[in-house]
Amino acid sequence: MGGTSTDVSRYDGSLELVFETTTAGVSIQAPQLDINTVAAGGGSRLFMKSGMFVVGPESAGAHPGPVCYRKNGHLAVTDANLILGRILPEYFPSIFGPNEDQPLDLEGARKAFSQLRETEEGHTYSLEEIAYGFLKVANEAMCRPIRNLTQMKGFDITNHKLACFGGAGPQHACAMAKALGMSKVFIHRYGGILSAYGLSMADAVNEVQEPAAGVYQYAHPDRSDEDPSRSMREERLEFLANVATKNLMRQGYSKDEIMVERYINLRYQGTDTAIMIREPSFASACHLPYADAFRAHYKREFGFELEGRDIVIDDYRVRGVVPGKSPKDSKVVSSIGAPIAMSKQRAYFESGWEEVDVYNIDDLKPGHEILGPAIIVQSISTIVLEIGCTALVTSDGDLDITVETQNTRDSDDESSNGEIVEDPVQLSIFSHRFMGIAEQMGRTLQRTAISVNMKERLDFSCALFTSDGGLVANAPHIPVHLGAMQSAVRFQVEYWNSDGREGLKEGDVLVSNHPQLAGGSHLPDITVITPVFHNGKIIFFLASRGHHADIGGISPGSMPPYSTKLEDEGAMIIAFKLVRDGKFQEEGITEILQAPGKIPGNSGTRNLHDNLSDLRAQVAANNSGIRLLKELIDEYGLRTVDAYMHFIQRNAEHSVRSMLKDFAKDHGSRAEAVDFMDDGTPIKLTIDIDSETGSAIFDFEGTGPQVLSNHNAPPAVTYSAVIYSLRSLVGQDIPLNQGCLAPITFKIPQFSLLNPSNDAGVVGGNVVTSQRVVDVVLKAFKACAASQGCMNNLTFGDGKFGYYETIAGGAGAGPHWEGRSGVHTHCTNTRITDPEILERRYPVLLREFSLRRGSGGEGQFKGGDGVIREIEPLRPLVMSILSERRALQPYGMAGGGPAQRGRNLLLKNNGLAINIGGKCSTTIDTGDRLRIETPGGGGYGKPL
C-alpha cells in the first residue's frame, strides 16, 4: 500500500501469471504477474457523499498531497491516521511545507476533519469517529481485491498469511486481517521499501514463447495413451530453451547459473480458456505429465473437468532463470517476553482512545513479544498493532503477527427487536460487500461457463435481490439487464406463491426468459434465479442472466432480423424449476429448448450442449453468491444484513432525488425529447419533476405504436435504460439498485413500441431500442450528444452452430469530454471475441477490424469514431445483421455536428459492393465478405 493505490497478489510457492488485466479501465493483454490494483492509498481523498463515507479513487498525490503536508492539499487517508495517533509526527522528518522544512501538520488535519462534522452525514459523529470511519471504508476497499484473488479462485482466505509492505501498509494490515478472518500477518523489516529491496534480490529472467497448434492428449479411450506431439514438443521446447539461455549469456551470465523452466499452454478442445502449465516435477516418471497437471488445475479453478474433449496445445514457453540472492530461512525463536517501550502515546481504535506503548524497531531483539494495541516505529514506516494482535520479532528482525479473529456480529442480533440505525460508515462497507458478492458470482459464471458468449464476451449479469425481488447490488456487467432482472425476480415470486401453485422450497432454482410475461429482456437472455433460505424462510434472491448464443428460432444465433412474432425468436420460458429438490432437471429444460422445432420453419436450439453447460454455470454462480451471503450473515447477523440492503436502496433513491431537484432548479421542472428509429417510429419522452420531493413522471406518450418487426421493447427494457441513465446522471459513485427508480413513475402507452403485445417480436428491442431510449433520456437532460445508438448485432451459422456478437461504435461527446472511439456504449459493455479465437473456432476469416476514422461528429468536443469489421466465411453461412442508425445520424448537441450513420455492405468476390440495409439475413458464399461500418458518436459544442 503506497500513496495512491494498493496492489494485491497471491503467492503459493510460485508466482501466478495472467495474460490480461484491467487497471483504471485500461486492459493490457500480455504475460504479467496476477496483481489486482485498487485506488486506495495513503493519499486517497476522503469525501462524504449522499450519506456515505467515500474513499478515493481521487488521490491527493505527492503534490499538494494530504492536508498534513502543509501545501493546501486535500483530506486523505494519511490525515486520518495522523489525527488518530496512528502515525507520530515526532518520528517523521521535517520535510513538509512550501520550504520542505516543517513537520506534519496535525492541527491542519484536525481542522479539515472538523469541517466534515458540519455536513449532514457527519454532524452526529465526533472528529475521531469520522476519521476512524474513513479508515474502515478504506480497509474494506482493499479487502475486496484480496477476496477476488482467493475466494473467487476457490481458495480459503483464512489459510493465507497477509504479507504487507509499502509505506502505508503496516498501518492497515492488522485491521484488514481481522476483517478478512486471517490469523497471520507478516511485516518485513524493510517493509516500507520492500519493492526496492526485492529488486536487488530478484531473479534475472528471459522468456521466449511461440504459438503452436496440436493435440497433446486425445480424449478417445483407444487413443488416450498416444503422445502425438512428442517429437515436435521436445524439439520446440529445446529450441526455445537454447534461445533463452543464449539471451542470458549475452547479459554476462554463465551457462551453469541458468535454470530452464518449460511450459505448455493447454486447453480443452472447443473452449477458449488456456492454462499455462509448468513442467511437473514428476515429468520424467509419468506419461503425458502435463495433462494430469492441466486437469488438476482446471478442476481447482473451475470446479469440474470436461470429459470427452482432447487437450490441445496453444503455445510453448520457456523461462531462462538466473536465481537471485535469496535470504536464508529464519531460525525459530522462542519468546523472551515484552521489550521496554520508549514512550506512550494516545491512539484511537475500535474501542476509542487507548494509551499505547510505542517501540522503536531498532530496540527490539529476536524473541521479543509485543501485545496490541501498540505502535512500532521504523525509519521507513509505522506499524500499528491492533487490539488482540501479538507481534513476535523473528531472528531476522521481521514481525510475525498473530491476529485474534473475531466475529463483528452482535450476539443479540437475532433476538433483539431494537431498531437498526443507519450508519454511513457501515453503509459504505456493506456497499463494497454486496457489490463484491455480485462480482464474485460473475467470476464464477465466467469460470464455469462453456460458451464464447459468456466465457469470453462476458455477456451476462449477476445481482442480489431482497426477499420481495428488489434489486440491491448489480455487478458492473450488462446495463440493459438491470431493471429487467428485477422484473423477472418479482414475477417469479408472485407466480410461484400464487394460489394453486406449489411455492418455493430449499433446493429449488428457477429459470425464465419471456420478455413480456416474465420480466425478460429478449429470449436469448435466460435468467436463473435462486432463493436464499434461512430457517425455512426466503430471505433473499440471487440471479444471473446470460445471453445464450442459440435457443432456436428461424435463424442461427436466435437474433433474426426479420422476425415479426416472439415464437420466431426461439424457446420461451415463463416459469420452470431448473433445479427441483437439488436435482438439475435436464430432461425438462431440454424439451423446452427443443420446442421451437415443432413450429414449421423454426428450429430447436442448435447448441444444446452449450445451453445446458451454461445453465449449470449460472446455477453455480448463484450458489457461490449464497455461500458468500451466508458468510456475511454469519459475520453481521441477518437483521443487520437485511437492514443495510434496504438502507443502500434508500441511499440510491436519495441521490437520484437530489439530482432531479438540482436539474429542476437549473432547467425547470419539465424536460422533453424525441428521437426516431430508422423506420420513422418516434420515441417521445416528457419528464415532469416535483422540485420539492425530487419525484418525477417519465411519460412516453407520443411514442409510436408497436411495429411488425422485432425492435419492440418490453417495459422491463425501458426500466433498465432509465435506471442506467439516472445512475449515470447522478455523477458520483452510488450503488446501482432499485432505489434509483423509486422516485420515478412510468407512463408507457399500451401496445406502443415500448409496451408491445405478449406475442410481438422483441429480440431487437433489447439491443437497439434500449440504446435509443437512453439517448432520448440523456437528450432530455441535455447531458451529452447521441452515441452510436445500436449494438450492431451480428449472427452467423448454419444447421450445426450459431455465433453471436455485438460490435462497438462511437460514444457521444459531452460538455467537457470527447467521445471515445471503438467502444460499446450505454446498455452493453460486452467484449468482442478475439480474432484468434474467432478464426480458430468458426469457419470465418476476419479480414479487417479497425477504427472508422472521421465518423464521429465535429464540435468543440468531437464524437467518437465507429469501427469497421469485415468477415469472410470459409463455407456458405447464413449471416444476419440487426442494426440501427443506418438511415438517421446520431445527433450532436449544443451546436456539435452529427456523426456518420452506419453502413452494412456485402462485398462480392467480383468487386461488387451491395448495401444490405440495417436489417438483413442472407447466405454468404465463400469468397464474399460482410463489411459492417458502425456509426460514430455526435459532437458537442460549436467547433472552435
Tab-separated table of C-alpha atoms in Angstrom, residues 751-904:
chain	number	residue	atom	x	y	z
A	751	PHE	CA	-49.316	-1.589	-27.468
A	752	SER	CA	-46.681	1.022	-28.207
A	753	LEU	CA	-43.097	0.362	-29.291
A	754	LEU	CA	-42.124	0.292	-25.584
A	755	ASN	CA	-45.074	-1.799	-24.328
A	756	PRO	CA	-45.988	-4.314	-27.049
A	757	SER	CA	-48.434	-7.208	-27.015
A	758	ASN	CA	-47.401	-10.525	-25.477
A	759	ASP	CA	-46.683	-12.192	-28.835
A	760	ALA	CA	-44.802	-9.330	-30.504
A	761	GLY	CA	-41.250	-9.786	-31.755
A	762	VAL	CA	-38.813	-8.144	-29.309
A	763	VAL	CA	-35.354	-9.568	-29.970
A	764	GLY	CA	-34.146	-6.237	-31.369
A	765	GLY	CA	-35.776	-4.114	-28.687
A	766	ASN	CA	-33.250	-5.230	-26.125
A	767	VAL	CA	-30.261	-4.427	-28.312
A	768	VAL	CA	-31.242	-1.441	-30.461
A	769	THR	CA	-34.327	0.248	-28.980
A	770	SER	CA	-32.832	0.213	-25.486
A	771	GLN	CA	-29.923	2.292	-26.793
A	772	ARG	CA	-32.292	4.818	-28.327
A	773	VAL	CA	-34.272	5.129	-25.080
A	774	VAL	CA	-31.019	6.041	-23.304
A	775	ASP	CA	-30.271	8.636	-25.994
A	776	VAL	CA	-33.720	10.161	-25.500
A	777	VAL	CA	-33.366	10.318	-21.706
A	778	LEU	CA	-29.900	11.899	-21.906
A	779	LYS	CA	-31.158	14.313	-24.585
A	780	ALA	CA	-33.975	15.412	-22.309
A	781	PHE	CA	-31.481	16.135	-19.532
A	782	LYS	CA	-29.123	17.893	-22.012
A	783	ALA	CA	-26.351	15.593	-20.799
A	784	CYS	CA	-24.447	14.645	-23.958
A	785	ALA	CA	-24.686	14.013	-27.679
A	786	ALA	CA	-26.040	10.763	-29.074
A	787	SER	CA	-23.823	7.711	-29.086
A	788	GLN	CA	-23.957	5.133	-31.869
A	789	GLY	CA	-27.475	4.145	-30.728
A	790	CYS	CA	-27.026	0.498	-31.567
A	791	MET	CA	-25.215	-2.690	-30.615
A	792	ASN	CA	-24.657	-3.807	-34.250
A	793	ASN	CA	-25.791	-7.367	-33.641
A	794	LEU	CA	-24.133	-9.884	-35.925
A	795	THR	CA	-25.034	-13.561	-36.032
A	796	PHE	CA	-23.864	-16.275	-38.373
A	797	GLY	CA	-24.076	-20.041	-38.576
A	798	ASP	CA	-25.752	-22.976	-40.218
A	799	GLY	CA	-27.621	-26.058	-39.057
A	800	LYS	CA	-24.663	-27.105	-36.879
A	801	PHE	CA	-23.819	-23.967	-34.913
A	802	GLY	CA	-24.767	-20.376	-34.187
A	803	TYR	CA	-22.466	-17.475	-33.305
A	804	TYR	CA	-23.411	-14.043	-31.942
A	805	GLU	CA	-21.510	-10.847	-31.256
A	806	THR	CA	-22.157	-7.157	-30.746
A	807	ILE	CA	-19.875	-4.618	-32.404
A	808	ALA	CA	-18.638	-1.365	-30.904
A	809	GLY	CA	-19.083	2.162	-32.262
A	810	GLY	CA	-18.574	5.770	-31.247
A	811	ALA	CA	-19.602	7.436	-27.982
A	812	GLY	CA	-21.207	10.863	-27.881
A	813	ALA	CA	-19.249	13.878	-26.671
A	814	GLY	CA	-20.274	15.935	-23.651
A	815	PRO	CA	-19.802	19.369	-22.070
A	816	HIS	CA	-16.179	18.685	-21.158
A	817	TRP	CA	-15.155	15.450	-22.845
A	818	GLU	CA	-14.639	13.956	-26.271
A	819	GLY	CA	-16.454	10.778	-27.198
A	820	ARG	CA	-14.482	7.527	-27.012
A	821	SER	CA	-13.837	5.669	-30.246
A	822	GLY	CA	-14.466	1.978	-30.861
A	823	VAL	CA	-16.286	1.225	-27.600
A	824	HIS	CA	-19.587	-0.204	-26.503
A	825	THR	CA	-21.845	2.425	-25.018
A	826	HIS	CA	-24.716	2.608	-22.563
A	827	CYS	CA	-26.731	-0.597	-22.460
A	828	THR	CA	-23.957	-3.073	-23.182
A	829	ASN	CA	-20.279	-3.476	-22.394
A	830	THR	CA	-19.501	-6.949	-23.695
A	831	ARG	CA	-16.135	-7.824	-25.167
A	832	ILE	CA	-15.609	-8.696	-28.808
A	833	THR	CA	-14.279	-12.174	-29.483
A	834	ASP	CA	-10.516	-12.212	-30.010
A	835	PRO	CA	-9.587	-12.619	-33.706
A	836	GLU	CA	-7.534	-15.744	-32.952
A	837	ILE	CA	-10.430	-17.356	-31.096
A	838	LEU	CA	-12.952	-16.327	-33.733
A	839	GLU	CA	-10.922	-17.836	-36.571
A	840	ARG	CA	-9.918	-20.933	-34.632
A	841	ARG	CA	-13.416	-21.893	-33.544
A	842	TYR	CA	-15.519	-20.799	-36.501
A	843	PRO	CA	-15.223	-21.172	-40.290
A	844	VAL	CA	-14.513	-17.490	-40.959
A	845	LEU	CA	-11.611	-15.107	-41.594
A	846	LEU	CA	-11.535	-11.677	-40.021
A	847	ARG	CA	-10.272	-9.511	-42.867
A	848	GLU	CA	-10.418	-6.129	-41.121
A	849	PHE	CA	-11.177	-4.741	-37.687
A	850	SER	CA	-10.245	-1.088	-37.373
A	851	LEU	CA	-11.463	2.349	-36.330
A	852	ARG	CA	-13.643	4.126	-38.861
A	853	ARG	CA	-11.669	7.344	-38.922
A	854	GLY	CA	-13.648	10.581	-39.124
A	855	SER	CA	-17.048	9.025	-38.431
A	856	GLY	CA	-17.514	10.930	-35.157
A	857	GLY	CA	-19.349	14.258	-35.141
A	858	GLU	CA	-17.435	17.551	-35.252
A	859	GLY	CA	-17.607	20.033	-32.380
A	860	GLN	CA	-15.710	21.739	-29.608
A	861	PHE	CA	-15.550	18.199	-28.279
A	862	LYS	CA	-15.562	15.611	-31.060
A	863	GLY	CA	-17.649	12.481	-31.032
A	864	GLY	CA	-16.005	9.068	-31.011
A	865	ASP	CA	-15.384	7.114	-34.195
A	866	GLY	CA	-17.135	3.904	-35.101
A	867	VAL	CA	-15.374	0.750	-36.313
A	868	ILE	CA	-15.061	-1.351	-39.458
A	869	ARG	CA	-15.435	-5.121	-39.176
A	870	GLU	CA	-15.104	-7.270	-42.270
A	871	ILE	CA	-15.669	-11.035	-42.157
A	872	GLU	CA	-15.270	-13.689	-44.865
A	873	PRO	CA	-16.924	-17.125	-44.449
A	874	LEU	CA	-14.884	-20.226	-45.313
A	875	ARG	CA	-18.034	-22.124	-46.218
A	876	PRO	CA	-21.524	-20.847	-47.093
A	877	LEU	CA	-23.070	-19.402	-43.926
A	878	VAL	CA	-26.251	-17.578	-43.051
A	879	MET	CA	-25.130	-14.154	-41.824
A	880	SER	CA	-27.592	-11.784	-40.184
A	881	ILE	CA	-27.201	-8.173	-39.095
A	882	LEU	CA	-29.622	-6.358	-36.808
A	883	SER	CA	-28.681	-2.696	-36.525
A	884	GLU	CA	-29.895	0.910	-36.267
A	885	ARG	CA	-28.639	4.393	-37.200
A	886	ARG	CA	-28.273	3.308	-40.835
A	887	ALA	CA	-30.758	5.945	-42.022
A	888	LEU	CA	-30.727	8.671	-39.349
A	889	GLN	CA	-27.496	10.118	-37.989
A	890	PRO	CA	-26.592	10.212	-34.265
A	891	TYR	CA	-27.317	13.807	-33.281
A	892	GLY	CA	-24.882	16.351	-31.900
A	893	MET	CA	-25.654	18.687	-29.016
A	894	ALA	CA	-25.162	22.373	-28.222
A	895	GLY	CA	-24.013	23.125	-31.745
A	896	GLY	CA	-21.993	19.949	-32.244
A	897	GLY	CA	-22.275	18.094	-35.523
A	898	PRO	CA	-23.961	14.727	-36.098
A	899	ALA	CA	-21.948	11.553	-36.537
A	900	GLN	CA	-21.856	9.467	-39.683
A	901	ARG	CA	-24.583	6.876	-39.952
A	902	GLY	CA	-23.605	3.223	-40.118
A	903	ARG	CA	-23.498	1.060	-43.241
A	904	ASN	CA	-23.666	-2.682	-43.921
